Each structure stands twice: as structure tokens, then as C-alpha cells.
PDB file of C-alpha atoms and ligand atoms in Angstrom:
ATOM      1  CA  MET A   1     -96.704  77.404 201.561  1.00 67.00           C
ATOM      2  CA  PRO A   2     -97.939  80.895 200.586  1.00 79.00           C
ATOM      3  CA  THR A   3     -99.804  81.221 197.281  1.00 91.00           C
ATOM      4  CA  PRO A   4     -97.340  81.264 194.338  1.00 94.00           C
ATOM      5  CA  ASP A   5     -96.767  84.638 192.653  1.00 96.00           C
ATOM      6  CA  CYS A   6     -98.466  83.324 189.513  1.00 96.00           C
ATOM      7  CA  ASP A   7    -100.320  80.336 188.118  1.00 96.00           C
ATOM      8  CA  LEU A   8     -98.218  80.239 184.965  1.00 97.00           C
ATOM      9  CA  LEU A   9     -94.779  81.652 184.291  1.00 98.00           C
ATOM     10  CA  ILE A  10     -93.705  81.779 180.639  1.00 98.00           C
ATOM     11  CA  ILE A  11     -89.953  81.938 180.100  1.00 98.00           C
ATOM     12  CA  GLY A  12     -89.292  83.888 176.907  1.00 98.00           C
ATOM     13  CA  ALA A  13     -91.711  86.307 175.261  1.00 98.00           C
ATOM     14  CA  GLY A  14     -90.849  85.658 171.636  1.00 98.00           C
ATOM     15  CA  CYS A  15     -93.166  84.067 169.095  1.00 98.00           C
ATOM     16  CA  ALA A  16     -94.135  81.026 171.198  1.00 98.00           C
ATOM     17  CA  GLY A  17     -94.391  82.766 174.585  1.00 98.00           C
ATOM     18  CA  LEU A  18     -96.391  85.729 173.291  1.00 98.00           C
ATOM     19  CA  SER A  19     -98.642  83.460 171.198  1.00 97.00           C
ATOM     20  CA  LEU A  20     -99.459  81.389 174.271  1.00 96.00           C
ATOM     21  CA  ALA A  21    -100.189  84.511 176.332  1.00 95.00           C
ATOM     22  CA  ARG A  22    -102.409  85.953 173.573  1.00 93.00           C
ATOM     23  CA  GLU A  23    -104.331  82.712 173.310  1.00 92.00           C
ATOM     24  CA  ILE A  24    -104.956  82.587 177.065  1.00 91.00           C
ATOM     25  CA  ALA A  25    -106.022  86.259 177.017  1.00 88.00           C
ATOM     26  CA  ARG A  26    -108.366  85.667 174.073  1.00 85.00           C
ATOM     27  CA  GLN A  27    -109.981  82.545 175.451  1.00 82.00           C
ATOM     28  CA  CYS A  28    -110.825  84.424 178.617  1.00 74.00           C
ATOM     29  CA  GLY A  29    -112.026  87.517 176.728  1.00 68.00           C
ATOM     30  CA  GLY A  30    -109.832  89.772 178.870  1.00 59.00           C
ATOM     31  CA  GLN A  31    -111.409  88.249 182.008  1.00 66.00           C
ATOM     32  CA  ASN A  32    -108.545  85.846 182.558  1.00 63.00           C
ATOM     33  CA  THR A  33    -108.221  84.989 186.220  1.00 77.00           C
ATOM     34  CA  ARG A  34    -105.072  82.909 185.856  1.00 86.00           C
ATOM     35  CA  ARG A  35    -102.114  85.029 186.890  1.00 94.00           C
ATOM     36  CA  VAL A  36     -99.583  84.839 184.077  1.00 96.00           C
ATOM     37  CA  ILE A  37     -96.073  86.315 184.104  1.00 98.00           C
ATOM     38  CA  LEU A  38     -93.828  86.426 181.033  1.00 98.00           C
ATOM     39  CA  LEU A  39     -90.082  86.888 181.470  1.00 98.00           C
ATOM     40  CA  GLU A  40     -88.183  88.403 178.556  1.00 98.00           C
ATOM     41  CA  PRO A  41     -84.528  89.592 178.589  1.00 98.00           C
ATOM     42  CA  ARG A  42     -85.129  92.163 175.824  1.00 97.00           C
ATOM     43  CA  GLU A  43     -85.793  95.702 177.056  1.00 97.00           C
ATOM     44  CA  ASN A  44     -87.859  96.405 173.951  1.00 96.00           C
ATOM     45  CA  TYR A  45     -88.853  94.773 170.684  1.00 98.00           C
ATOM     46  CA  SER A  46     -87.787  95.557 167.138  1.00 97.00           C
ATOM     47  CA  ASN A  47     -88.977  94.313 163.764  1.00 96.00           C
ATOM     48  CA  ASP A  48     -86.254  91.668 163.860  1.00 95.00           C
ATOM     49  CA  ARG A  49     -87.742  89.026 161.567  1.00 96.00           C
ATOM     50  CA  THR A  50     -90.396  88.204 159.009  1.00 96.00           C
ATOM     51  CA  TRP A  51     -92.503  85.130 159.617  1.00 97.00           C
ATOM     52  CA  CYS A  52     -93.991  83.395 156.602  1.00 97.00           C
ATOM     53  CA  PHE A  53     -96.212  80.351 156.627  1.00 96.00           C
ATOM     54  CA  TRP A  54     -98.990  78.535 154.774  1.00 95.00           C
ATOM     55  CA  GLN A  55    -102.575  78.920 155.860  1.00 95.00           C
ATOM     56  CA  ARG A  56    -106.078  78.974 154.425  1.00 95.00           C
ATOM     57  CA  HIS A  57    -107.344  82.493 153.730  1.00 88.00           C
ATOM     58  CA  THR A  58    -110.254  81.885 156.076  1.00 89.00           C
ATOM     59  CA  GLU A  59    -107.949  81.116 159.017  1.00 91.00           C
ATOM     60  CA  ILE A  60    -105.501  84.006 158.995  1.00 90.00           C
ATOM     61  CA  ASP A  61    -105.324  86.793 161.557  1.00 90.00           C
ATOM     62  CA  ARG A  62    -105.832  89.766 159.254  1.00 92.00           C
ATOM     63  CA  ALA A  63    -104.560  92.223 161.850  1.00 93.00           C
ATOM     64  CA  LEU A  64    -101.130  90.596 161.615  1.00 96.00           C
ATOM     65  CA  VAL A  65    -100.701  89.518 157.999  1.00 97.00           C
ATOM     66  CA  SER A  66     -99.084  92.235 155.878  1.00 97.00           C
ATOM     67  CA  LYS A  67     -99.039  90.375 152.561  1.00 97.00           C
ATOM     68  CA  SER A  68    -100.259  87.078 151.082  1.00 96.00           C
ATOM     69  CA  TRP A  69     -99.173  85.350 147.894  1.00 97.00           C
ATOM     70  CA  ASN A  70    -101.508  82.988 146.027  1.00 95.00           C
ATOM     71  CA  ALA A  71     -98.746  81.998 143.622  1.00 96.00           C
ATOM     72  CA  TRP A  72     -95.215  80.788 144.252  1.00 96.00           C
ATOM     73  CA  GLN A  73     -92.366  79.363 142.240  1.00 95.00           C
ATOM     74  CA  PHE A  74     -89.252  77.243 142.471  1.00 96.00           C
ATOM     75  CA  ASP A  75     -86.369  77.251 140.027  1.00 94.00           C
ATOM     76  CA  THR A  76     -82.890  75.854 139.644  1.00 92.00           C
ATOM     77  CA  LYS A  77     -79.762  77.347 138.166  1.00 82.00           C
ATOM     78  CA  GLY A  78     -80.713  75.536 134.946  1.00 76.00           C
ATOM     79  CA  ASN A  79     -83.965  77.547 135.007  1.00 84.00           C
ATOM     80  CA  THR A  80     -86.451  74.746 135.536  1.00 81.00           C
ATOM     81  CA  VAL A  81     -89.395  76.676 136.893  1.00 91.00           C
ATOM     82  CA  VAL A  82     -92.248  75.153 138.843  1.00 94.00           C
ATOM     83  CA  GLN A  83     -95.104  77.545 139.376  1.00 94.00           C
ATOM     84  CA  GLN A  84     -98.033  76.753 141.602  1.00 94.00           C
ATOM     85  CA  SER A  85    -101.045  78.608 142.887  1.00 95.00           C
ATOM     86  CA  SER A  86    -104.100  78.085 145.043  1.00 94.00           C
ATOM     87  CA  THR A  87    -107.328  79.921 145.659  1.00 93.00           C
ATOM     88  CA  ASP A  88    -107.859  78.537 149.198  1.00 93.00           C
ATOM     89  CA  TRP A  89    -104.331  78.517 150.512  1.00 93.00           C
ATOM     90  CA  ALA A  90    -101.710  81.223 150.425  1.00 96.00           C
ATOM     91  CA  TYR A  91     -98.249  81.929 151.704  1.00 97.00           C
ATOM     92  CA  HIS A  92     -98.670  84.683 154.285  1.00 97.00           C
ATOM     93  CA  CYS A  93     -96.232  87.108 155.848  1.00 97.00           C
ATOM     94  CA  VAL A  94     -96.318  88.561 159.362  1.00 97.00           C
ATOM     95  CA  PRO A  95     -93.723  91.205 160.250  1.00 97.00           C
ATOM     96  CA  ALA A  96     -92.493  90.377 163.757  1.00 98.00           C
ATOM     97  CA  GLY A  97     -92.799  94.043 164.776  1.00 98.00           C
ATOM     98  CA  THR A  98     -96.558  93.980 164.094  1.00 98.00           C
ATOM     99  CA  PHE A  99     -96.985  90.782 166.089  1.00 98.00           C
ATOM    100  CA  TYR A 100     -94.937  91.992 169.085  1.00 98.00           C
ATOM    101  CA  LYS A 101     -96.951  95.243 169.241  1.00 97.00           C
ATOM    102  CA  GLN A 102    -100.307  93.461 169.015  1.00 96.00           C
ATOM    103  CA  ALA A 103     -99.301  90.883 171.625  1.00 96.00           C
ATOM    104  CA  GLN A 104     -98.098  93.582 174.031  1.00 96.00           C
ATOM    105  CA  GLU A 105    -101.436  95.401 173.645  1.00 95.00           C
ATOM    106  CA  ASP A 106    -103.370  92.179 174.322  1.00 93.00           C
ATOM    107  CA  ILE A 107    -101.302  91.555 177.452  1.00 94.00           C
ATOM    108  CA  GLU A 108    -101.736  95.143 178.682  1.00 93.00           C
ATOM    109  CA  GLN A 109    -105.510  94.753 178.367  1.00 91.00           C
ATOM    110  CA  THR A 110    -105.470  91.637 180.537  1.00 91.00           C
ATOM    111  CA  PRO A 111    -105.053  92.754 184.162  1.00 90.00           C
ATOM    112  CA  SER A 112    -103.916  89.344 185.421  1.00 91.00           C
ATOM    113  CA  MET A 113    -101.016  89.206 182.931  1.00 94.00           C
ATOM    114  CA  SER A 114     -97.614  90.864 183.236  1.00 96.00           C
ATOM    115  CA  LEU A 115     -94.846  91.027 180.680  1.00 98.00           C
ATOM    116  CA  LEU A 116     -91.571  91.661 182.511  1.00 97.00           C
ATOM    117  CA  LEU A 117     -89.086  93.058 179.990  1.00 98.00           C
ATOM    118  CA  GLY A 118     -85.383  93.133 180.827  1.00 97.00           C
ATOM    119  CA  GLN A 119     -85.821  90.026 183.019  1.00 97.00           C
ATOM    120  CA  THR A 120     -83.906  86.800 182.478  1.00 98.00           C
ATOM    121  CA  ALA A 121     -84.663  83.433 184.054  1.00 98.00           C
ATOM    122  CA  LEU A 122     -81.371  82.422 185.662  1.00 98.00           C
ATOM    123  CA  SER A 123     -82.511  79.080 187.038  1.00 97.00           C
ATOM    124  CA  VAL A 124     -85.686  77.030 187.339  1.00 98.00           C
ATOM    125  CA  ASN A 125     -86.017  75.006 190.530  1.00 97.00           C
ATOM    126  CA  PRO A 126     -88.969  72.640 190.946  1.00 97.00           C
ATOM    127  CA  LYS A 127     -90.117  72.235 194.571  1.00 96.00           C
ATOM    128  CA  ASP A 128     -92.780  69.897 195.979  1.00 94.00           C
ATOM    129  CA  THR A 129     -95.671  72.350 195.685  1.00 95.00           C
ATOM    130  CA  HIS A 130     -94.456  75.003 193.232  1.00 96.00           C
ATOM    131  CA  ILE A 131     -91.567  76.068 191.001  1.00 97.00           C
ATOM    132  CA  GLU A 132     -89.038  78.767 191.847  1.00 98.00           C
ATOM    133  CA  ILE A 133     -87.581  80.879 189.059  1.00 98.00           C
ATOM    134  CA  GLU A 134     -84.515  82.919 189.922  1.00 98.00           C
ATOM    135  CA  THR A 135     -84.098  86.288 188.207  1.00 97.00           C
ATOM    136  CA  ARG A 136     -81.763  89.208 188.905  1.00 93.00           C
ATOM    137  CA  GLY A 137     -84.797  90.979 190.362  1.00 90.00           C
ATOM    138  CA  GLY A 138     -85.404  88.141 192.840  1.00 95.00           C
ATOM    139  CA  CYS A 139     -87.220  84.824 193.030  1.00 97.00           C
ATOM    140  CA  ILE A 140     -90.638  84.339 191.400  1.00 98.00           C
ATOM    141  CA  THR A 141     -92.804  81.372 192.370  1.00 98.00           C
ATOM    142  CA  ALA A 142     -95.215  79.710 189.949  1.00 98.00           C
ATOM    143  CA  SER A 143     -97.567  76.736 189.878  1.00 97.00           C
ATOM    144  CA  GLN A 144     -96.571  75.948 186.291  1.00 97.00           C
ATOM    145  CA  VAL A 145     -93.759  76.988 183.950  1.00 98.00           C
ATOM    146  CA  VAL A 146     -93.614  76.938 180.158  1.00 98.00           C
ATOM    147  CA  ASP A 147     -90.039  77.348 178.955  1.00 98.00           C
ATOM    148  CA  THR A 148     -89.779  78.635 175.361  1.00 98.00           C
ATOM    149  CA  ARG A 149     -86.025  79.218 175.308  1.00 96.00           C
ATOM    150  CA  ALA A 150     -84.189  77.957 172.239  1.00 91.00           C
ATOM    151  CA  PRO A 151     -82.057  74.816 172.577  1.00 84.00           C
ATOM    152  CA  SER A 152     -78.558  75.470 173.909  1.00 85.00           C
ATOM    153  CA  ALA A 153     -75.838  76.381 171.400  1.00 83.00           C
ATOM    154  CA  GLN A 154     -74.179  73.059 172.188  1.00 85.00           C
ATOM    155  CA  LEU A 155     -77.323  71.049 171.385  1.00 84.00           C
ATOM    156  CA  ALA A 156     -78.036  73.159 168.290  1.00 83.00           C
ATOM    157  CA  SER A 157     -74.526  72.495 166.968  1.00 84.00           C
ATOM    158  CA  GLU A 158     -75.219  68.746 167.206  1.00 87.00           C
ATOM    159  CA  ALA A 159     -78.181  68.972 164.812  1.00 90.00           C
ATOM    160  CA  PRO A 160     -77.498  66.895 161.690  1.00 90.00           C
ATOM    161  CA  LEU A 161     -78.568  69.780 159.463  1.00 92.00           C
ATOM    162  CA  LYS A 162     -78.694  73.535 159.920  1.00 92.00           C
ATOM    163  CA  GLN A 163     -80.801  76.019 157.995  1.00 94.00           C
ATOM    164  CA  VAL A 164     -78.621  79.111 157.766  1.00 94.00           C
ATOM    165  CA  PHE A 165     -79.970  82.288 156.228  1.00 96.00           C
ATOM    166  CA  TYR A 166     -79.246  85.978 155.784  1.00 97.00           C
ATOM    167  CA  GLY A 167     -81.776  88.438 154.398  1.00 97.00           C
ATOM    168  CA  LEU A 168     -82.136  92.060 153.380  1.00 98.00           C
ATOM    169  CA  GLU A 169     -85.316  94.090 153.190  1.00 98.00           C
ATOM    170  CA  LEU A 170     -84.886  96.504 150.307  1.00 98.00           C
ATOM    171  CA  ARG A 171     -86.596  99.698 149.278  1.00 98.00           C
ATOM    172  CA  LEU A 172     -86.518  99.969 145.502  1.00 98.00           C
ATOM    173  CA  THR A 173     -86.332 103.000 143.264  1.00 98.00           C
ATOM    174  CA  GLU A 174     -89.007 101.646 140.925  1.00 96.00           C
ATOM    175  CA  PRO A 175     -91.949  99.255 141.325  1.00 96.00           C
ATOM    176  CA  GLN A 176     -91.513  95.536 140.705  1.00 95.00           C
ATOM    177  CA  LYS A 177     -93.511  94.100 137.810  1.00 91.00           C
ATOM    178  CA  ASN A 178     -94.797  91.034 139.639  1.00 91.00           C
ATOM    179  CA  THR A 179     -95.742  91.334 143.297  1.00 95.00           C
ATOM    180  CA  GLN A 180     -98.151  88.373 143.230  1.00 94.00           C
ATOM    181  CA  THR A 181     -95.595  85.543 143.106  1.00 96.00           C
ATOM    182  CA  ALA A 182     -93.289  84.554 145.955  1.00 97.00           C
ATOM    183  CA  ARG A 183     -90.030  83.002 144.766  1.00 96.00           C
ATOM    184  CA  LEU A 184     -89.596  80.464 147.526  1.00 97.00           C
ATOM    185  CA  MET A 185     -86.543  78.605 146.254  1.00 97.00           C
ATOM    186  CA  SER A 186     -84.790  80.294 143.383  1.00 96.00           C
ATOM    187  CA  ASN A 187     -81.481  79.385 141.759  1.00 95.00           C
ATOM    188  CA  MET A 188     -81.356  76.170 143.789  1.00 95.00           C
ATOM    189  CA  SER A 189     -77.898  74.639 143.638  1.00 93.00           C
ATOM    190  CA  THR A 190     -75.476  72.467 145.563  1.00 91.00           C
ATOM    191  CA  ASP A 191     -71.820  72.960 146.387  1.00 89.00           C
ATOM    192  CA  ALA A 192     -69.277  71.608 148.863  1.00 88.00           C
ATOM    193  CA  ALA A 193     -71.085  73.276 151.802  1.00 84.00           C
ATOM    194  CA  GLY A 194     -74.495  71.787 150.946  1.00 88.00           C
ATOM    195  CA  PHE A 195     -77.688  73.015 149.287  1.00 93.00           C
ATOM    196  CA  LYS A 196     -78.526  76.661 148.754  1.00 95.00           C
ATOM    197  CA  PHE A 197     -81.194  78.861 147.239  1.00 97.00           C
ATOM    198  CA  GLU A 198     -82.475  82.409 147.131  1.00 97.00           C
ATOM    199  CA  TYR A 199     -85.786  83.455 148.640  1.00 98.00           C
ATOM    200  CA  LEU A 200     -87.456  86.535 147.218  1.00 97.00           C
ATOM    201  CA  LEU A 201     -90.650  88.029 148.560  1.00 98.00           C
ATOM    202  CA  PRO A 202     -92.142  91.090 146.860  1.00 98.00           C
ATOM    203  CA  LEU A 203     -93.543  92.733 150.008  1.00 97.00           C
ATOM    204  CA  ALA A 204     -94.947  95.758 148.155  1.00 96.00           C
ATOM    205  CA  PRO A 205     -94.316  97.334 144.742  1.00 97.00           C
ATOM    206  CA  ASP A 206     -91.239  99.131 146.096  1.00 97.00           C
ATOM    207  CA  ARG A 207     -90.237  96.642 148.825  1.00 97.00           C
ATOM    208  CA  ALA A 208     -88.627  93.212 148.651  1.00 98.00           C
ATOM    209  CA  LEU A 209     -87.155  90.737 151.102  1.00 98.00           C
ATOM    210  CA  ILE A 210     -84.296  88.747 149.640  1.00 98.00           C
ATOM    211  CA  GLU A 211     -82.534  85.971 151.508  1.00 98.00           C
ATOM    212  CA  ILE A 212     -79.863  83.386 150.843  1.00 97.00           C
ATOM    213  CA  THR A 213     -80.574  80.103 152.603  1.00 97.00           C
ATOM    214  CA  ARG A 214     -78.241  77.175 152.993  1.00 95.00           C
ATOM    215  CA  PHE A 215     -79.002  73.726 154.331  1.00 94.00           C
ATOM    216  CA  SER A 216     -75.730  72.354 155.548  1.00 91.00           C
ATOM    217  CA  PRO A 217     -74.402  69.836 158.062  1.00 90.00           C
ATOM    218  CA  ALA A 218     -71.670  72.388 158.855  1.00 85.00           C
ATOM    219  CA  SER A 219     -72.188  75.130 161.455  1.00 81.00           C
ATOM    220  CA  LEU A 220     -71.857  78.121 159.140  1.00 86.00           C
ATOM    221  CA  PRO A 221     -72.283  81.558 160.687  1.00 86.00           C
ATOM    222  CA  SER A 222     -75.235  83.319 159.035  1.00 85.00           C
ATOM    223  CA  ALA A 223     -73.057  86.418 158.448  1.00 87.00           C
ATOM    224  CA  SER A 224     -70.992  84.321 156.021  1.00 86.00           C
ATOM    225  CA  LEU A 225     -73.924  84.684 153.586  1.00 92.00           C
ATOM    226  CA  LYS A 226     -73.992  88.478 153.741  1.00 94.00           C
ATOM    227  CA  ASP A 227     -71.817  89.103 150.667  1.00 94.00           C
ATOM    228  CA  GLU A 228     -73.783  86.522 148.666  1.00 94.00           C
ATOM    229  CA  VAL A 229     -77.106  88.146 149.466  1.00 97.00           C
ATOM    230  CA  PHE A 230     -75.854  91.602 148.453  1.00 97.00           C
ATOM    231  CA  GLU A 231     -74.621  90.089 145.187  1.00 96.00           C
ATOM    232  CA  ALA A 232     -77.970  88.363 144.569  1.00 96.00           C
ATOM    233  CA  ALA A 233     -79.845  91.597 145.368  1.00 97.00           C
ATOM    234  CA  GLN A 234     -77.822  93.432 142.718  1.00 97.00           C
ATOM    235  CA  THR A 235     -78.648  90.714 140.190  1.00 96.00           C
ATOM    236  CA  TYR A 236     -82.393  90.888 140.826  1.00 95.00           C
ATOM    237  CA  PHE A 237     -82.540  94.682 141.110  1.00 97.00           C
ATOM    238  CA  PRO A 238     -79.611  96.181 139.159  1.00 96.00           C
ATOM    239  CA  ASN A 239     -79.292  99.904 139.979  1.00 96.00           C
ATOM    240  CA  LYS A 240     -82.738  99.837 141.593  1.00 97.00           C
ATOM    241  CA  ILE A 241     -81.853  99.552 145.287  1.00 98.00           C
ATOM    242  CA  ALA A 242     -82.648 102.815 147.052  1.00 98.00           C
ATOM    243  CA  GLU A 243     -81.972 101.568 150.578  1.00 98.00           C
ATOM    244  CA  VAL A 244     -81.406  98.456 152.688  1.00 98.00           C
ATOM    245  CA  VAL A 245     -84.125  98.931 155.278  1.00 97.00           C
ATOM    246  CA  ARG A 246     -83.330  95.968 157.506  1.00 96.00           C
ATOM    247  CA  HIS A 247     -81.124  92.887 157.847  1.00 97.00           C
ATOM    248  CA  GLU A 248     -82.339  89.592 159.293  1.00 96.00           C
ATOM    249  CA  GLN A 249     -80.506  86.364 159.872  1.00 95.00           C
ATOM    250  CA  GLY A 250     -80.688  83.065 161.669  1.00 93.00           C
ATOM    251  CA  VAL A 251     -79.468  79.522 162.075  1.00 92.00           C
ATOM    252  CA  ILE A 252     -82.218  76.966 162.650  1.00 92.00           C
ATOM    253  CA  PRO A 253     -81.079  73.548 163.871  1.00 92.00           C
ATOM    254  CA  MET A 254     -82.969  70.810 162.043  1.00 90.00           C
ATOM    255  CA  GLY A 255     -83.562  67.218 162.990  1.00 82.00           C
ATOM    256  CA  LEU A 256     -83.303  67.641 166.776  1.00 67.00           C
ATOM    257  CA  SER A 257     -85.576  65.208 168.580  1.00 64.00           C
TER     258      SER A 257
HETATM  259  C1  FAD B   1     -84.832  86.038 161.144  1.00 87.77           C
HETATM  260  C2  FAD B   1     -85.713  84.815 161.335  1.00 87.77           C
HETATM  261  C3  FAD B   1     -86.754  84.576 160.444  1.00 87.77           C
HETATM  262  C4  FAD B   1     -87.558  83.443 160.599  1.00 87.77           C
HETATM  263  N1  FAD B   1     -88.558  83.239 159.719  1.00 87.77           N
HETATM  264  C5  FAD B   1     -89.354  82.165 159.866  1.00 87.77           C
HETATM  265  C6  FAD B   1     -90.437  81.940 158.960  1.00 87.77           C
HETATM  266  O1  FAD B   1     -90.614  82.702 158.018  1.00 87.77           O
HETATM  267  N2  FAD B   1     -91.242  80.873 159.154  1.00 87.77           N
HETATM  268  C7  FAD B   1     -91.030  79.993 160.193  1.00 87.77           C
HETATM  269  O2  FAD B   1     -91.781  79.032 160.355  1.00 87.77           O
HETATM  270  N3  FAD B   1     -89.998  80.176 161.040  1.00 87.77           N
HETATM  271  C8  FAD B   1     -89.166  81.224 160.909  1.00 87.77           C
HETATM  272  N4  FAD B   1     -88.133  81.410 161.780  1.00 87.77           N
HETATM  273  C9  FAD B   1     -87.911  80.380 162.798  1.00 87.77           C
HETATM  274  C10 FAD B   1     -88.835  80.514 164.036  1.00 87.77           C
HETATM  275  O3  FAD B   1     -90.185  80.507 163.654  1.00 87.77           O
HETATM  276  C11 FAD B   1     -88.540  81.802 164.747  1.00 87.77           C
HETATM  277  O4  FAD B   1     -87.210  81.779 165.198  1.00 87.77           O
HETATM  278  C12 FAD B   1     -89.459  82.058 165.939  1.00 87.77           C
HETATM  279  O5  FAD B   1     -89.250  83.382 166.352  1.00 87.77           O
HETATM  280  C13 FAD B   1     -89.175  81.104 167.076  1.00 87.77           C
HETATM  281  O6  FAD B   1     -90.038  81.445 168.135  1.00 87.77           O
HETATM  282  P1  FAD B   1     -89.723  81.028 169.597  1.00 87.77           P
HETATM  283  O7  FAD B   1     -90.726  81.662 170.497  1.00 87.77           O
HETATM  284  O8  FAD B   1     -89.521  79.559 169.670  1.00 87.77           O
HETATM  285  O9  FAD B   1     -88.286  81.654 169.861  1.00 87.77           O
HETATM  286  P2  FAD B   1     -87.954  83.181 170.065  1.00 87.77           P
HETATM  287  O10 FAD B   1     -88.875  84.048 169.297  1.00 87.77           O
HETATM  288  O11 FAD B   1     -86.497  83.294 169.836  1.00 87.77           O
HETATM  289  O12 FAD B   1     -88.298  83.370 171.613  1.00 87.77           O
HETATM  290  C14 FAD B   1     -87.510  82.838 172.653  1.00 87.77           C
HETATM  291  C15 FAD B   1     -87.420  83.950 173.658  1.00 87.77           C
HETATM  292  O13 FAD B   1     -86.752  83.476 174.815  1.00 87.77           O
HETATM  293  C16 FAD B   1     -86.052  84.578 175.337  1.00 87.77           C
HETATM  294  N5  FAD B   1     -85.049  84.083 176.287  1.00 87.77           N
HETATM  295  C17 FAD B   1     -83.835  83.552 176.019  1.00 87.77           C
HETATM  296  N6  FAD B   1     -83.201  83.240 177.173  1.00 87.77           N
HETATM  297  C18 FAD B   1     -84.055  83.571 178.176  1.00 87.77           C
HETATM  298  C19 FAD B   1     -83.972  83.489 179.596  1.00 87.77           C
HETATM  299  N7  FAD B   1     -82.905  82.966 180.222  1.00 87.77           N
HETATM  300  N8  FAD B   1     -85.015  83.946 180.326  1.00 87.77           N
HETATM  301  C20 FAD B   1     -86.128  84.448 179.724  1.00 87.77           C
HETATM  302  N9  FAD B   1     -86.255  84.526 178.379  1.00 87.77           N
HETATM  303  C21 FAD B   1     -85.227  84.099 177.624  1.00 87.77           C
HETATM  304  C22 FAD B   1     -85.462  85.251 174.101  1.00 87.77           C
HETATM  305  O14 FAD B   1     -85.081  86.589 174.353  1.00 87.77           O
HETATM  306  C23 FAD B   1     -86.621  85.145 173.125  1.00 87.77           C
HETATM  307  O15 FAD B   1     -87.440  86.287 173.107  1.00 87.77           O
HETATM  308  C24 FAD B   1     -87.313  82.522 161.658  1.00 87.77           C
HETATM  309  C25 FAD B   1     -86.255  82.767 162.531  1.00 87.77           C
HETATM  310  C26 FAD B   1     -85.472  83.897 162.388  1.00 87.77           C
HETATM  311  C27 FAD B   1     -84.326  84.133 163.362  1.00 87.77           C
END
């Protein structure tokens, strides 16, 4: 058996695949000798999502984080407000576009790594000594494969609960008064379709991300929330929306084992 084309083939260069590649590149300080290939169907990346997460200030990757909030709040339609804050922990935001760019640079600086854009894994066939991955460009052989593809639509639809959301990034005509507090679950309420809330992140004085999120057992298309999010945006920022800079949406299956 000839030597496989690579030691590790990563299927999917989204958040998980690129994070794994960056970590391997970093641990080897650019001297990585493991041959790594990433397959990604996209021809190029766009700023298609905003990742937010909790982390200690001391642990964040400052090159990626665009904004951090030390205070956050929750409220219901009846206006019960819970406000919390922390000096050690914060809610941080990473624009996907920043992450994709940084990850691509890290991969480019690692000679043994290749990111193949516009390439889809069509099938994965384990053999005795290696694994064969079929692509339209031909067969690639690997010693190991990490598959980061999302669960199939069929499996996702079987999840007992779905998190469905639709968001707008807005440019505002005047600065917001409070950019230090993230409204994580605002106007929480329930209706026949399940539980819903608004999510409002002041990204900068003149920028905000507003989303409607629903947790529902039903498979709602995220676009069904589009009108609601425009309505909510008008309520938060009446006559102050200069431009909708970006839309983002998703359906996250929850409770899959
Ligand atoms: C708009 C949006 C906002 C989100 N915000 C948050 C957040 O704030 N916090 C949080 O914790 N989570 C968030 N999530 C959920 C989750 O963190 C993200 O979806 C995250 O991008 C998932 O990373 P991943 O690598 O698993 O999947 P992806 O980033 O989707 O990567 C999978 C990759 O596989 C590729 N692929 C698919 N088929 C093939 C194939 N046949 N061959 C090769 N490659 C293939 C895809 O093109 C894709 O690039 C968000 C999701 C969305 C959609």
C-alpha cells in the first residue's frame, strides 16, 4: 500500500474543522509534520454568523473577540428583569468572518496543511490500512478522518426540540445608550409553537444584533421568524435603523444523542 495522501483528513472546514486545524498548527508552532487536508464545499467564506460564548477574560483569544459584555439581563413580557454581572467571566462575541480569515492564515503558514475549497466529500470508505474519501476531484487517501458534517436533515428533524432563530445586524442612525449589557433573553414568552425570546447584542454604539429565537418541538423554518425580528427591531430602535447590514439564521437540533 503506498503512503496515504495525508495523515489526517478533516471533512468540513467550518468552526470545528478549522478550530482543529488551527490547534494542530499551533501545537506544532508551524513545524507540523502531520499532513492535514481539509475539505470544504464552500468556494469562499463570508461573515455568515456571530458566535457568542462564556469564557474567563484570561482565556479568550483577543485576536478573534470583537466585543465582550460583563453584564447581561433576562426579562419576560411582564418585565421581570434579572441583571447579572461578573468581573472574571464575560459573554464574548466572535464574528465568523474574523475567525475564518485567521484560520485560513494559520493554515497557509503551515506547509503540511491544505485547505481545499470547493471540494465535497462524496463518500468515506474505510479500508484495512487507510480510508478512501471520494471527491469530484478524485479519491484522497488518509490514515485518519475527522468528519465535522452536521447531522443529516432527517436525523435533525427527529430531535425532540429545535432552536430556531433569525437575526439582523443593524447599523443605527444614533448611538445606543447602553452598550455594556447583553440582553440574552428578552420578552420571554410562550405560545402554541413553544417558547420564544429576543436576543439583543449592542455590538458597538451604532451597531446591534437582534434575533428572535424559538425553542419548539416543531420543525419551523427559520425564515418564518423574519417578520417578527423586523417588528422587534422597530420596537427597540424606532426610526433609528439606518441599514440592515446582514441577516443570519439557523435551526439547531437539540437533544440528539
Ligand atoms: C447563524 C448561526 C449562529 C450561531 N451562533 C452560535 C453562538 O452564538 N454560540 C454557539 O455556541 N453556537 C452558535 N451556533 C451553533 C454552532 O456553534 C455553529 O453552527 C457552528 O458553526 C457549528 O460548527 P461546526 O463546525 O459543527 O459546523 P459548520 O460550521 O456548519 O461546519 C460544517 C462544515 O461542513 C461542511 N460540509 C458539509 N457537507 C460536506 C461534505 N460533504 N464534504 C465536506 N464538507 C462538508 C460545511 O460546508 C461546513 O463548512 C450558531 C449557528 C448558526 C447557524
